[in-house]
Amino acid sequence: MITYEFSSKERSLKEIATLATLSNGFISVRGDPEVSKSEFGTFVSGVYCYTPIFYRELVNLPRITPIYLTIDGEPFRPISGETIIKLDTLNGIVYYESILESSIGKLKYESSRIVHKTFKGIFAEEFRFRPINFAGRVCIRLPIELSVSNKSVPPQVHVKLFKIVESDSFNDSYLHVRTEDEIYDVYFKMFAESNDLQLRPYSDENEIGFLGCIDVDPNQAIKVAKKVIVAKEKSTLNKYSEIAKKKTYQELLETHTTAWQKEWKQIGLVIEGDIDFARYLYFNTFHLLQMYDDESDVFLLPARGLHGYGYRGHVFWDADIYSLPFYLFFKPSAAKAMLKYRCKCLQAAKEYATKSNFKGARFPWESADDGYEATPRIVPLDLTGSKTVLIETGELEQHITADVAYAVDLYYTFTGDEQFMEECGLKIIFETARFWSSRVKYDQEKNAYVIEDVIGPDEYHVHVNNNFYTNLLAKHNLELGVKYFELSRQKNNWRKIAEGLTSEEEVQNWRRISQKIYLPCLTNGICEEFEGYLQLPDFKVPEGCIGEKCLPEKIRENIPKTRLIKQADVLAGMFLLKEKFNKEIIAQNFDYYFPRTTHASSLSLPMYAAVLAYLGRTEESFKLLKLAASADLGNLYGNVEDGFHVGSAAGVWTAILFGLAGIHIKNERPTLDPKKISNVKMAFNVTIKGQNVRVEL
Amino acid sequence: MITYEFSSKERSLKEIATLATLSNGFISVRGDPEVSKSEFGTFVSGVYCYTPIFYRELVNLPRITPIYLTIDGEPFRPISGETIIKLDTLNGIVYYESILESSIGKLKYESSRIVHKTFKGIFAEEFRFRPINFAGRVCIRLPIELSVSNKSVPPQVHVKLFKIVESDSFNDSYLHVRTEDEIYDVYFKMFAESNDLQLRPYSDENEIGFLGCIDVDPNQAIKVAKKVIVAKEKSTLNKYSEIAKKKTYQELLETHTTAWQKEWKQIGLVIEGDIDFARYLYFNTFHLLQMYDDESDVFLLPARGLHGYGYRGHVFWDADIYSLPFYLFFKPSAAKAMLKYRCKCLQAAKEYATKSNFKGARFPWESADDGYEATPRIVPLDLTGSKTVLIETGELEQHITADVAYAVDLYYTFTGDEQFMEECGLKIIFETARFWSSRVKYDQEKNAYVIEDVIGPDEYHVHVNNNFYTNLLAKHNLELGVKYFELSRQKNNWRKIAEGLTSEEEVQNWRRISQKIYLPCLTNGICEEFEGYLQLPDFKVPEGCIGEKCLPEKIRENIPKTRLIKQADVLAGMFLLKEKFNKEIIAQNFDYYFPRTTHASSLSLPMYAAVLAYLGRTEESFKLLKLAASADLGNLYGNVEDGFHVGSAAGVWTAILFGLAGIHIKNERPTLDPKKISNVKMAFNVTIKGQNVRVEL
């Protein structure tokens, strides 16, 4: 596979830190150089805390990576611009190298680090240094840093979301922290390893760790390893401490790389003919694989991964619609665990529906660990809070509820996982159908059920009525209610469950409504994104433009008053439910909406690429796909430092799987319809209904 | 005078840090030990920044004090509980001593520090250490720390209010920071001084400073000094840098202590017969003297000094009513500079009046550097902000405007400073009188002018009508308008000014209103604190109780529904304008209100002590006075860590000056009416109308 080299000459360190994030789905550390201070500590999957503005957010936990070298009390610091960070995606290793300097001399510094793929509680790094032009006593400090906090908005505001419960530097370095809301405990332990010098535990107000000094001559190489255990339970801490104590860094590295190589082999990804595309896709695939902790029942997948603060670690529809297919076909257990996150949050979703005067379950637009609405509503733009921005998606972007139901159905369709449906899947299907039956309103004039006052996937237009995507998915959600109720009649295990959740009468009502949901499609074939859309002034995005930056200023300031859209909306609906539309209609709508899309959301390009592939416009599709796949390596959206674009990276796979590979259900059986991309060959192994299938394009 | 010794065995370090704050009115550093990390950096008088919740607040600037010792990279840390901090109030020096330990050994550490009394830009400290039980290479780091920020509410929230503009560690340690709002620049420079070792400049992400190492034997003493220049202009930085470079710590110390001794001599404070009272009063006087920078035109005096975050560095009525008299009689130029702060804010006060649909000038209840209302309105109590407390004083506690006018008149009365009145004093008098003339409402039934919907000094009762204090001071403010207009007829210089500001007709209106301001006094002599006060259920505070802690829980939760009051309100009014009331009425009201006062405000005891002294109840007065004087040393209000109680400390002096010494105006000439306290003798020198007067009690 491919190793990625990032130089601080070419990119900012904050960008590189996102790209070189290492995770095993449990622990995550950004790729900040360990030899410098950083505001980024450690993320532990699922560890959130109450916070101003954002309800709950991922906690920036103590920083475990630092390695500080000093001479006569003076820090060695990397020469700016000389930092090289390498990410080896085959083995899951980040390498760092730099020249460090002090007023006394320079030294060559190299390190490697891993977040262990199978020993989920273990982070380890090893470093070597040798003086270039001096001899002297170099001191090494290996701290866990306690001074990190969460950067909020405006960026001058920081919130410390954990407190120290216990810290012990007498024997080992032991640390026990607790989130400020007292919900989560996180334990740390550290071990130092070196044949070259003795290291002893120490602590300070802001750190705890190991230190030691050694007299070194020019070119004498010193090697030290730092191993940190991170756990949410003391028993796990002890388990992994035993392992880390017994195993050297080299031994840990071996088991780690073996596990990664095995994983890549399983996936069997081969790309030939387009080296750039290959680089993008391996890179994205690596990061997607990193996000899943197969030891956890529940897979909470933040929109920006565990790679940064972006969206504060919240989960969006991206997870269910854009990311789930990747895991569904490569790691079905991960897809299941993603849905189990929704299951865990079902009670909160029911409360949310009730609170909004609806029935059933309403999933929140953004959610954290507890499943309550976590979308910020008023975000201050300056220190006094006199300038704010109002965010209405939490209230209005309601299609998320249908998206979750869609994902449950997709999962069942391609896994046949009866147990999941019995335990929770049916509940989600019925409760969400029930939500929509209470959310729609009968419109006499239209003789149809309408859904008023929403925001669709195109977030430019707010407070709209009958958004195509929302109405279509809501209709589908109601149909799923009917479908699964009918299925439950044929299955002994399901019947009782279904009858406990709903009734023949209610399901009849769902059927009746679903048949009469209003879809704003015109006789000319164009489906209006929402009622009134086509009455807005028209404008087309300059060709090849991604985002809003190349719009004329006057347009940019008035986007909501034009037909410009942020991302695939009508086309997302049509692609997700393609069996409901003939290809000509889809093509016609594509050609209408695509030129009017700014792609300011990173979810846009993958979805359009998927549509093009489905329409057989393979070359066009591949062109978009490649662009979409470059989102993070190419910093396409200018905000890589905030985290990895999970939905976009997985969306590229969605386009490959459902578009290019043409995975679909035919006569109730999954089948493929692979498309050929000229000059590019791709192959990979997917799992469908428990069967391994090699896909070749 | 007296040296105060604080031990970490007896008090928390945060309390000690307030008590051992050093300032010269320009720079202020709390007494946190320099050998440990601390969240408290440096305050520079007048340097504020926009901030969430509190509008603008004092900026926690880079920390200049730290001295870190390490051995083999390991920090020496003070043995907990073994810290002794001494404050020498005669010489303005803070001494620190402690045993510091590391795993390699212990050392004895001693230091002294000053914030130079005359060289306003210079902070200096000197330390000595000697190993107790080891020999080895000890490294010394003398940083300016950049990582401090302002702790906000809830306390997990921190806001960084300055940014680095430039930092240079090549030659000297030079640092230039700017407040986040780009309003203030602050420059730093550091020098290290030692005959024992060489120190060289260095920098790190979070600090800039000097460092060096030395091999030491047991009992070998090492001495080093750190000098930091702080300035708001580069020219001042250079000026003080030259001085600090040339002068040794010892030389700086000498000029500093000489200046302090001269100041104490000027004041000539002698107290005999009560050593505790003497200790309290010297301590308070030292801190009050520290607050004034005689090089600054404007004296912005925060309620908690430059000693802590309390009230975010905001200025209240405390300054004008409780603190001004101390400065008026001991440092008239300081009293003038305090009023110049109000002058500087007059334009903002006029805008405030206009914005609230009134005329003239309305001073804000809390203000920062710019004079706009800075009272927080909604303060979050938890991380999500779901629990908040509403603060209505900003909107309703309007007596501040009359308090400012009162202070201007007091200042003129005892200084005869014509120039100040011409430049600004008359403007304040007329604009504030104009405010009240628009603020009052004519009440037909009462045939009087009423002031509705206010909060009086007793803040327990909100949205009250005709608060005695407010109405009385408003009446006085209108009378001052009349008085100064009439005075201006007799003075050529004033006449033109007065005629430019108001008119005969307007002043007639002020007179008319002032004569008919409603004062809710009953025929039995008791003046009701506000209309309806006497209809509330009665309750008396258990004798000797300060604060709300000894109230029964049921009462404590319902204070606003009882006759309990927080502090002198009716009595404050009566004392400030004692010539309007006969002593019997004042005595009667004292005996009514005092037992119903919780003294939850630190302003309460001094005012009641003043009243008692005026009434000739000298022994009772002295008892209260002594208690009031112990506010900070005795941590009477439990919140010393938030800063020095300036208004309370100065209020004790107000009680001494106007109460015990009986300073008053008789036949238009200032005169004394000293009271004898049994067994206690006091003497001090005051300045009245430019004349030095020795007061002996």
JSON list of N, CA, C and O in Angstrom, two decimals, chain A residues 485-524:
[
{"chain": "A", "resi": 485, "resn": "PHE", "atom": "N", "xyz": [-44.05, -4.64, 8.73]},
{"chain": "A", "resi": 485, "resn": "PHE", "atom": "CA", "xyz": [-45.20, -5.22, 9.41]},
{"chain": "A", "resi": 485, "resn": "PHE", "atom": "C", "xyz": [-45.67, -6.44, 8.64]},
{"chain": "A", "resi": 485, "resn": "PHE", "atom": "O", "xyz": [-46.00, -7.48, 9.21]},
{"chain": "A", "resi": 486, "resn": "GLU", "atom": "N", "xyz": [-45.66, -6.31, 7.32]},
{"chain": "A", "resi": 486, "resn": "GLU", "atom": "CA", "xyz": [-46.08, -7.44, 6.49]},
{"chain": "A", "resi": 486, "resn": "GLU", "atom": "C", "xyz": [-45.09, -8.60, 6.61]},
{"chain": "A", "resi": 486, "resn": "GLU", "atom": "O", "xyz": [-45.49, -9.76, 6.72]},
{"chain": "A", "resi": 487, "resn": "LEU", "atom": "N", "xyz": [-43.81, -8.25, 6.59]},
{"chain": "A", "resi": 487, "resn": "LEU", "atom": "CA", "xyz": [-42.77, -9.28, 6.76]},
{"chain": "A", "resi": 487, "resn": "LEU", "atom": "C", "xyz": [-42.96, -10.01, 8.08]},
{"chain": "A", "resi": 487, "resn": "LEU", "atom": "O", "xyz": [-42.75, -11.23, 8.18]},
{"chain": "A", "resi": 488, "resn": "SER", "atom": "N", "xyz": [-43.38, -9.25, 9.08]},
{"chain": "A", "resi": 488, "resn": "SER", "atom": "CA", "xyz": [-43.47, -9.84, 10.42]},
{"chain": "A", "resi": 488, "resn": "SER", "atom": "C", "xyz": [-44.57, -10.90, 10.49]},
{"chain": "A", "resi": 488, "resn": "SER", "atom": "O", "xyz": [-44.58, -11.73, 11.38]},
{"chain": "A", "resi": 489, "resn": "ARG", "atom": "N", "xyz": [-45.47, -10.84, 9.55]},
{"chain": "A", "resi": 489, "resn": "ARG", "atom": "CA", "xyz": [-46.52, -11.87, 9.52]},
{"chain": "A", "resi": 489, "resn": "ARG", "atom": "C", "xyz": [-45.95, -13.21, 9.08]},
{"chain": "A", "resi": 489, "resn": "ARG", "atom": "O", "xyz": [-46.53, -14.26, 9.36]},
{"chain": "A", "resi": 490, "resn": "GLN", "atom": "N", "xyz": [-44.84, -13.15, 8.36]},
{"chain": "A", "resi": 490, "resn": "GLN", "atom": "CA", "xyz": [-44.28, -14.39, 7.83]},
{"chain": "A", "resi": 490, "resn": "GLN", "atom": "C", "xyz": [-43.23, -14.98, 8.77]},
{"chain": "A", "resi": 490, "resn": "GLN", "atom": "O", "xyz": [-42.67, -16.03, 8.49]},
{"chain": "A", "resi": 491, "resn": "LYS", "atom": "N", "xyz": [-42.92, -14.26, 9.84]},
{"chain": "A", "resi": 491, "resn": "LYS", "atom": "CA", "xyz": [-41.85, -14.72, 10.71]},
{"chain": "A", "resi": 491, "resn": "LYS", "atom": "C", "xyz": [-42.38, -14.80, 12.13]},
{"chain": "A", "resi": 491, "resn": "LYS", "atom": "O", "xyz": [-42.77, -13.80, 12.72]},
{"chain": "A", "resi": 492, "resn": "ASN", "atom": "N", "xyz": [-42.31, -16.00, 12.65]},
{"chain": "A", "resi": 492, "resn": "ASN", "atom": "CA", "xyz": [-42.82, -16.22, 14.00]},
{"chain": "A", "resi": 492, "resn": "ASN", "atom": "C", "xyz": [-42.22, -15.28, 15.03]},
{"chain": "A", "resi": 492, "resn": "ASN", "atom": "O", "xyz": [-42.93, -14.67, 15.82]},
{"chain": "A", "resi": 493, "resn": "ASN", "atom": "N", "xyz": [-40.88, -15.15, 14.99]},
{"chain": "A", "resi": 493, "resn": "ASN", "atom": "CA", "xyz": [-40.20, -14.33, 15.98]},
{"chain": "A", "resi": 493, "resn": "ASN", "atom": "C", "xyz": [-40.60, -12.87, 15.87]},
{"chain": "A", "resi": 493, "resn": "ASN", "atom": "O", "xyz": [-40.62, -12.15, 16.85]},
{"chain": "A", "resi": 494, "resn": "TRP", "atom": "N", "xyz": [-40.82, -12.43, 14.67]},
{"chain": "A", "resi": 494, "resn": "TRP", "atom": "CA", "xyz": [-41.10, -11.01, 14.44]},
{"chain": "A", "resi": 494, "resn": "TRP", "atom": "C", "xyz": [-42.54, -10.65, 14.82]},
{"chain": "A", "resi": 494, "resn": "TRP", "atom": "O", "xyz": [-42.81, -9.55, 15.25]},
{"chain": "A", "resi": 495, "resn": "ARG", "atom": "N", "xyz": [-43.43, -11.60, 14.58]},
{"chain": "A", "resi": 495, "resn": "ARG", "atom": "CA", "xyz": [-44.86, -11.27, 14.68]},
{"chain": "A", "resi": 495, "resn": "ARG", "atom": "C", "xyz": [-45.18, -10.67, 16.06]},
{"chain": "A", "resi": 495, "resn": "ARG", "atom": "O", "xyz": [-45.79, -9.61, 16.15]},
{"chain": "A", "resi": 496, "resn": "LYS", "atom": "N", "xyz": [-44.74, -11.40, 17.06]},
{"chain": "A", "resi": 496, "resn": "LYS", "atom": "CA", "xyz": [-45.06, -10.93, 18.43]},
{"chain": "A", "resi": 496, "resn": "LYS", "atom": "C", "xyz": [-44.49, -9.53, 18.68]},
{"chain": "A", "resi": 496, "resn": "LYS", "atom": "O", "xyz": [-45.13, -8.66, 19.26]},
{"chain": "A", "resi": 497, "resn": "ILE", "atom": "N", "xyz": [-43.25, -9.37, 18.21]},
{"chain": "A", "resi": 497, "resn": "ILE", "atom": "CA", "xyz": [-42.59, -8.07, 18.40]},
{"chain": "A", "resi": 497, "resn": "ILE", "atom": "C", "xyz": [-43.37, -6.96, 17.71]},
{"chain": "A", "resi": 497, "resn": "ILE", "atom": "O", "xyz": [-43.70, -5.93, 18.29]},
{"chain": "A", "resi": 498, "resn": "ALA", "atom": "N", "xyz": [-43.70, -7.20, 16.45]},
{"chain": "A", "resi": 498, "resn": "ALA", "atom": "CA", "xyz": [-44.41, -6.20, 15.65]},
{"chain": "A", "resi": 498, "resn": "ALA", "atom": "C", "xyz": [-45.76, -5.88, 16.29]},
{"chain": "A", "resi": 498, "resn": "ALA", "atom": "O", "xyz": [-46.17, -4.72, 16.37]},
{"chain": "A", "resi": 499, "resn": "GLU", "atom": "N", "xyz": [-46.44, -6.92, 16.74]},
{"chain": "A", "resi": 499, "resn": "GLU", "atom": "CA", "xyz": [-47.77, -6.68, 17.32]},
{"chain": "A", "resi": 499, "resn": "GLU", "atom": "C", "xyz": [-47.68, -5.92, 18.64]},
{"chain": "A", "resi": 499, "resn": "GLU", "atom": "O", "xyz": [-48.60, -5.20, 19.01]},
{"chain": "A", "resi": 500, "resn": "GLY", "atom": "N", "xyz": [-46.56, -6.08, 19.31]},
{"chain": "A", "resi": 500, "resn": "GLY", "atom": "CA", "xyz": [-46.36, -5.31, 20.55]},
{"chain": "A", "resi": 500, "resn": "GLY", "atom": "C", "xyz": [-46.04, -3.85, 20.27]},
{"chain": "A", "resi": 500, "resn": "GLY", "atom": "O", "xyz": [-46.20, -3.00, 21.13]},
{"chain": "A", "resi": 501, "resn": "LEU", "atom": "N", "xyz": [-45.61, -3.57, 19.06]},
{"chain": "A", "resi": 501, "resn": "LEU", "atom": "CA", "xyz": [-45.15, -2.22, 18.74]},
{"chain": "A", "resi": 501, "resn": "LEU", "atom": "C", "xyz": [-46.19, -1.41, 17.97]},
{"chain": "A", "resi": 501, "resn": "LEU", "atom": "O", "xyz": [-46.23, -0.19, 18.06]},
{"chain": "A", "resi": 502, "resn": "THR", "atom": "N", "xyz": [-46.98, -2.09, 17.15]},
{"chain": "A", "resi": 502, "resn": "THR", "atom": "CA", "xyz": [-47.95, -1.36, 16.34]},
{"chain": "A", "resi": 502, "resn": "THR", "atom": "C", "xyz": [-49.18, -2.25, 16.11]},
{"chain": "A", "resi": 502, "resn": "THR", "atom": "O", "xyz": [-49.32, -3.30, 16.76]},
{"chain": "A", "resi": 503, "resn": "SER", "atom": "N", "xyz": [-50.04, -1.82, 15.22]},
{"chain": "A", "resi": 503, "resn": "SER", "atom": "CA", "xyz": [-51.27, -2.58, 14.99]},
{"chain": "A", "resi": 503, "resn": "SER", "atom": "C", "xyz": [-51.62, -2.53, 13.51]},
{"chain": "A", "resi": 503, "resn": "SER", "atom": "O", "xyz": [-51.19, -1.63, 12.78]},
{"chain": "A", "resi": 504, "resn": "GLU", "atom": "N", "xyz": [-52.37, -3.47, 13.09]},
{"chain": "A", "resi": 504, "resn": "GLU", "atom": "CA", "xyz": [-52.91, -3.54, 11.73]},
{"chain": "A", "resi": 504, "resn": "GLU", "atom": "C", "xyz": [-53.48, -2.17, 11.33]},
{"chain": "A", "resi": 504, "resn": "GLU", "atom": "O", "xyz": [-53.21, -1.65, 10.25]},
{"chain": "A", "resi": 505, "resn": "GLU", "atom": "N", "xyz": [-54.25, -1.62, 12.26]},
{"chain": "A", "resi": 505, "resn": "GLU", "atom": "CA", "xyz": [-54.93, -0.36, 11.98]},
{"chain": "A", "resi": 505, "resn": "GLU", "atom": "C", "xyz": [-53.94, 0.79, 11.75]},
{"chain": "A", "resi": 505, "resn": "GLU", "atom": "O", "xyz": [-54.08, 1.56, 10.79]},
{"chain": "A", "resi": 506, "resn": "GLU", "atom": "N", "xyz": [-52.96, 0.84, 12.61]},
{"chain": "A", "resi": 506, "resn": "GLU", "atom": "CA", "xyz": [-51.98, 1.92, 12.46]},
{"chain": "A", "resi": 506, "resn": "GLU", "atom": "C", "xyz": [-51.21, 1.77, 11.16]},
{"chain": "A", "resi": 506, "resn": "GLU", "atom": "O", "xyz": [-50.96, 2.74, 10.44]},
{"chain": "A", "resi": 507, "resn": "VAL", "atom": "N", "xyz": [-50.87, 0.52, 10.84]},
{"chain": "A", "resi": 507, "resn": "VAL", "atom": "CA", "xyz": [-50.09, 0.28, 9.63]},
{"chain": "A", "resi": 507, "resn": "VAL", "atom": "C", "xyz": [-50.90, 0.64, 8.38]},
{"chain": "A", "resi": 507, "resn": "VAL", "atom": "O", "xyz": [-50.38, 1.18, 7.40]},
{"chain": "A", "resi": 508, "resn": "GLN", "atom": "N", "xyz": [-52.20, 0.39, 8.46]},
{"chain": "A", "resi": 508, "resn": "GLN", "atom": "CA", "xyz": [-53.07, 0.79, 7.36]},
{"chain": "A", "resi": 508, "resn": "GLN", "atom": "C", "xyz": [-53.00, 2.30, 7.14]},
{"chain": "A", "resi": 508, "resn": "GLN", "atom": "O", "xyz": [-52.99, 2.78, 6.01]},
{"chain": "A", "resi": 509, "resn": "ASN", "atom": "N", "xyz": [-52.97, 2.99, 8.25]},
{"chain": "A", "resi": 509, "resn": "ASN", "atom": "CA", "xyz": [-52.87, 4.44, 8.19]},
{"chain": "A", "resi": 509, "resn": "ASN", "atom": "C", "xyz": [-51.55, 4.87, 7.54]},
{"chain": "A", "resi": 509, "resn": "ASN", "atom": "O", "xyz": [-51.52, 5.78, 6.71]},
{"chain": "A", "resi": 510, "resn": "TRP", "atom": "N", "xyz": [-50.46, 4.19, 7.91]},
{"chain": "A", "resi": 510, "resn": "TRP", "atom": "CA", "xyz": [-49.16, 4.49, 7.30]},
{"chain": "A", "resi": 510, "resn": "TRP", "atom": "C", "xyz": [-49.22, 4.29, 5.78]},
{"chain": "A", "resi": 510, "resn": "TRP", "atom": "O", "xyz": [-48.71, 5.08, 5.01]},
{"chain": "A", "resi": 511, "resn": "ARG", "atom": "N", "xyz": [-49.85, 3.17, 5.40]},
{"chain": "A", "resi": 511, "resn": "ARG", "atom": "CA", "xyz": [-49.94, 2.86, 3.98]},
{"chain": "A", "resi": 511, "resn": "ARG", "atom": "C", "xyz": [-50.71, 3.98, 3.26]},
{"chain": "A", "resi": 511, "resn": "ARG", "atom": "O", "xyz": [-50.27, 4.48, 2.21]},
{"chain": "A", "resi": 512, "resn": "ARG", "atom": "N", "xyz": [-51.82, 4.36, 3.86]},
{"chain": "A", "resi": 512, "resn": "ARG", "atom": "CA", "xyz": [-52.67, 5.37, 3.26]},
{"chain": "A", "resi": 512, "resn": "ARG", "atom": "C", "xyz": [-51.88, 6.69, 3.09]},
{"chain": "A", "resi": 512, "resn": "ARG", "atom": "O", "xyz": [-51.90, 7.31, 2.03]},
{"chain": "A", "resi": 513, "resn": "ILE", "atom": "N", "xyz": [-51.20, 7.07, 4.12]},
{"chain": "A", "resi": 513, "resn": "ILE", "atom": "CA", "xyz": [-50.44, 8.33, 4.05]},
{"chain": "A", "resi": 513, "resn": "ILE", "atom": "C", "xyz": [-49.31, 8.22, 3.02]},
{"chain": "A", "resi": 513, "resn": "ILE", "atom": "O", "xyz": [-49.13, 9.09, 2.18]},
{"chain": "A", "resi": 514, "resn": "SER", "atom": "N", "xyz": [-48.61, 7.10, 3.08]},
{"chain": "A", "resi": 514, "resn": "SER", "atom": "CA", "xyz": [-47.43, 6.96, 2.21]},
{"chain": "A", "resi": 514, "resn": "SER", "atom": "C", "xyz": [-47.84, 7.07, 0.74]},
{"chain": "A", "resi": 514, "resn": "SER", "atom": "O", "xyz": [-47.09, 7.57, -0.09]},
{"chain": "A", "resi": 515, "resn": "GLN", "atom": "N", "xyz": [-49.03, 6.60, 0.46]},
{"chain": "A", "resi": 515, "resn": "GLN", "atom": "CA", "xyz": [-49.47, 6.66, -0.93]},
{"chain": "A", "resi": 515, "resn": "GLN", "atom": "C", "xyz": [-49.85, 8.07, -1.37]},
{"chain": "A", "resi": 515, "resn": "GLN", "atom": "O", "xyz": [-49.97, 8.35, -2.56]},
{"chain": "A", "resi": 516, "resn": "LYS", "atom": "N", "xyz": [-50.04, 8.90, -0.40]},
{"chain": "A", "resi": 516, "resn": "LYS", "atom": "CA", "xyz": [-50.49, 10.26, -0.74]},
{"chain": "A", "resi": 516, "resn": "LYS", "atom": "C", "xyz": [-49.51, 11.35, -0.28]},
{"chain": "A", "resi": 516, "resn": "LYS", "atom": "O", "xyz": [-49.92, 12.49, -0.11]},
{"chain": "A", "resi": 517, "resn": "ILE", "atom": "N", "xyz": [-48.26, 10.98, -0.05]},
{"chain": "A", "resi": 517, "resn": "ILE", "atom": "CA", "xyz": [-47.29, 12.02, 0.30]},
{"chain": "A", "resi": 517, "resn": "ILE", "atom": "C", "xyz": [-47.03, 12.85, -0.95]},
{"chain": "A", "resi": 517, "resn": "ILE", "atom": "O", "xyz": [-46.79, 12.32, -2.03]},
{"chain": "A", "resi": 518, "resn": "TYR", "atom": "N", "xyz": [-47.07, 14.11, -0.76]},
{"chain": "A", "resi": 518, "resn": "TYR", "atom": "CA", "xyz": [-46.90, 15.04, -1.88]},
{"chain": "A", "resi": 518, "resn": "TYR", "atom": "C", "xyz": [-45.44, 15.10, -2.32]},
{"chain": "A", "resi": 518, "resn": "TYR", "atom": "O", "xyz": [-44.54, 15.32, -1.51]},
{"chain": "A", "resi": 519, "resn": "LEU", "atom": "N", "xyz": [-45.21, 14.87, -3.62]},
{"chain": "A", "resi": 519, "resn": "LEU", "atom": "CA", "xyz": [-43.85, 15.04, -4.16]},
{"chain": "A", "resi": 519, "resn": "LEU", "atom": "C", "xyz": [-43.93, 16.10, -5.24]},
{"chain": "A", "resi": 519, "resn": "LEU", "atom": "O", "xyz": [-44.68, 15.95, -6.21]},
{"chain": "A", "resi": 520, "resn": "PRO", "atom": "N", "xyz": [-43.19, 17.17, -5.08]},
{"chain": "A", "resi": 520, "resn": "PRO", "atom": "CA", "xyz": [-43.36, 18.32, -5.99]},
{"chain": "A", "resi": 520, "resn": "PRO", "atom": "C", "xyz": [-42.67, 18.11, -7.34]},
{"chain": "A", "resi": 520, "resn": "PRO", "atom": "O", "xyz": [-41.73, 18.82, -7.67]},
{"chain": "A", "resi": 521, "resn": "CYS", "atom": "N", "xyz": [-43.15, 17.12, -8.09]},
{"chain": "A", "resi": 521, "resn": "CYS", "atom": "CA", "xyz": [-42.56, 16.88, -9.41]},
{"chain": "A", "resi": 521, "resn": "CYS", "atom": "C", "xyz": [-43.45, 17.45, -10.50]},
{"chain": "A", "resi": 521, "resn": "CYS", "atom": "O", "xyz": [-44.67, 17.35, -10.43]},
{"chain": "A", "resi": 522, "resn": "LEU", "atom": "N", "xyz": [-42.82, 18.05, -11.49]},
{"chain": "A", "resi": 522, "resn": "LEU", "atom": "CA", "xyz": [-43.57, 18.71, -12.56]},
{"chain": "A", "resi": 522, "resn": "LEU", "atom": "C", "xyz": [-43.76, 17.78, -13.73]},
{"chain": "A", "resi": 522, "resn": "LEU", "atom": "O", "xyz": [-43.10, 16.75, -13.86]},
{"chain": "A", "resi": 523, "resn": "THR", "atom": "N", "xyz": [-44.65, 18.15, -14.58]},
{"chain": "A", "resi": 523, "resn": "THR", "atom": "CA", "xyz": [-44.95, 17.30, -15.74]},
{"chain": "A", "resi": 523, "resn": "THR", "atom": "C", "xyz": [-43.75, 17.21, -16.68]},
{"chain": "A", "resi": 523, "resn": "THR", "atom": "O", "xyz": [-43.58, 16.24, -17.41]},
{"chain": "A", "resi": 524, "resn": "ASN", "atom": "N", "xyz": [-42.88, 18.21, -16.62]},
{"chain": "A", "resi": 524, "resn": "ASN", "atom": "CA", "xyz": [-41.69, 18.16, -17.50]},
{"chain": "A", "resi": 524, "resn": "ASN", "atom": "C", "xyz": [-40.59, 17.26, -16.94]},
{"chain": "A", "resi": 524, "resn": "ASN", "atom": "O", "xyz": [-39.51, 17.19, -17.48]}
]
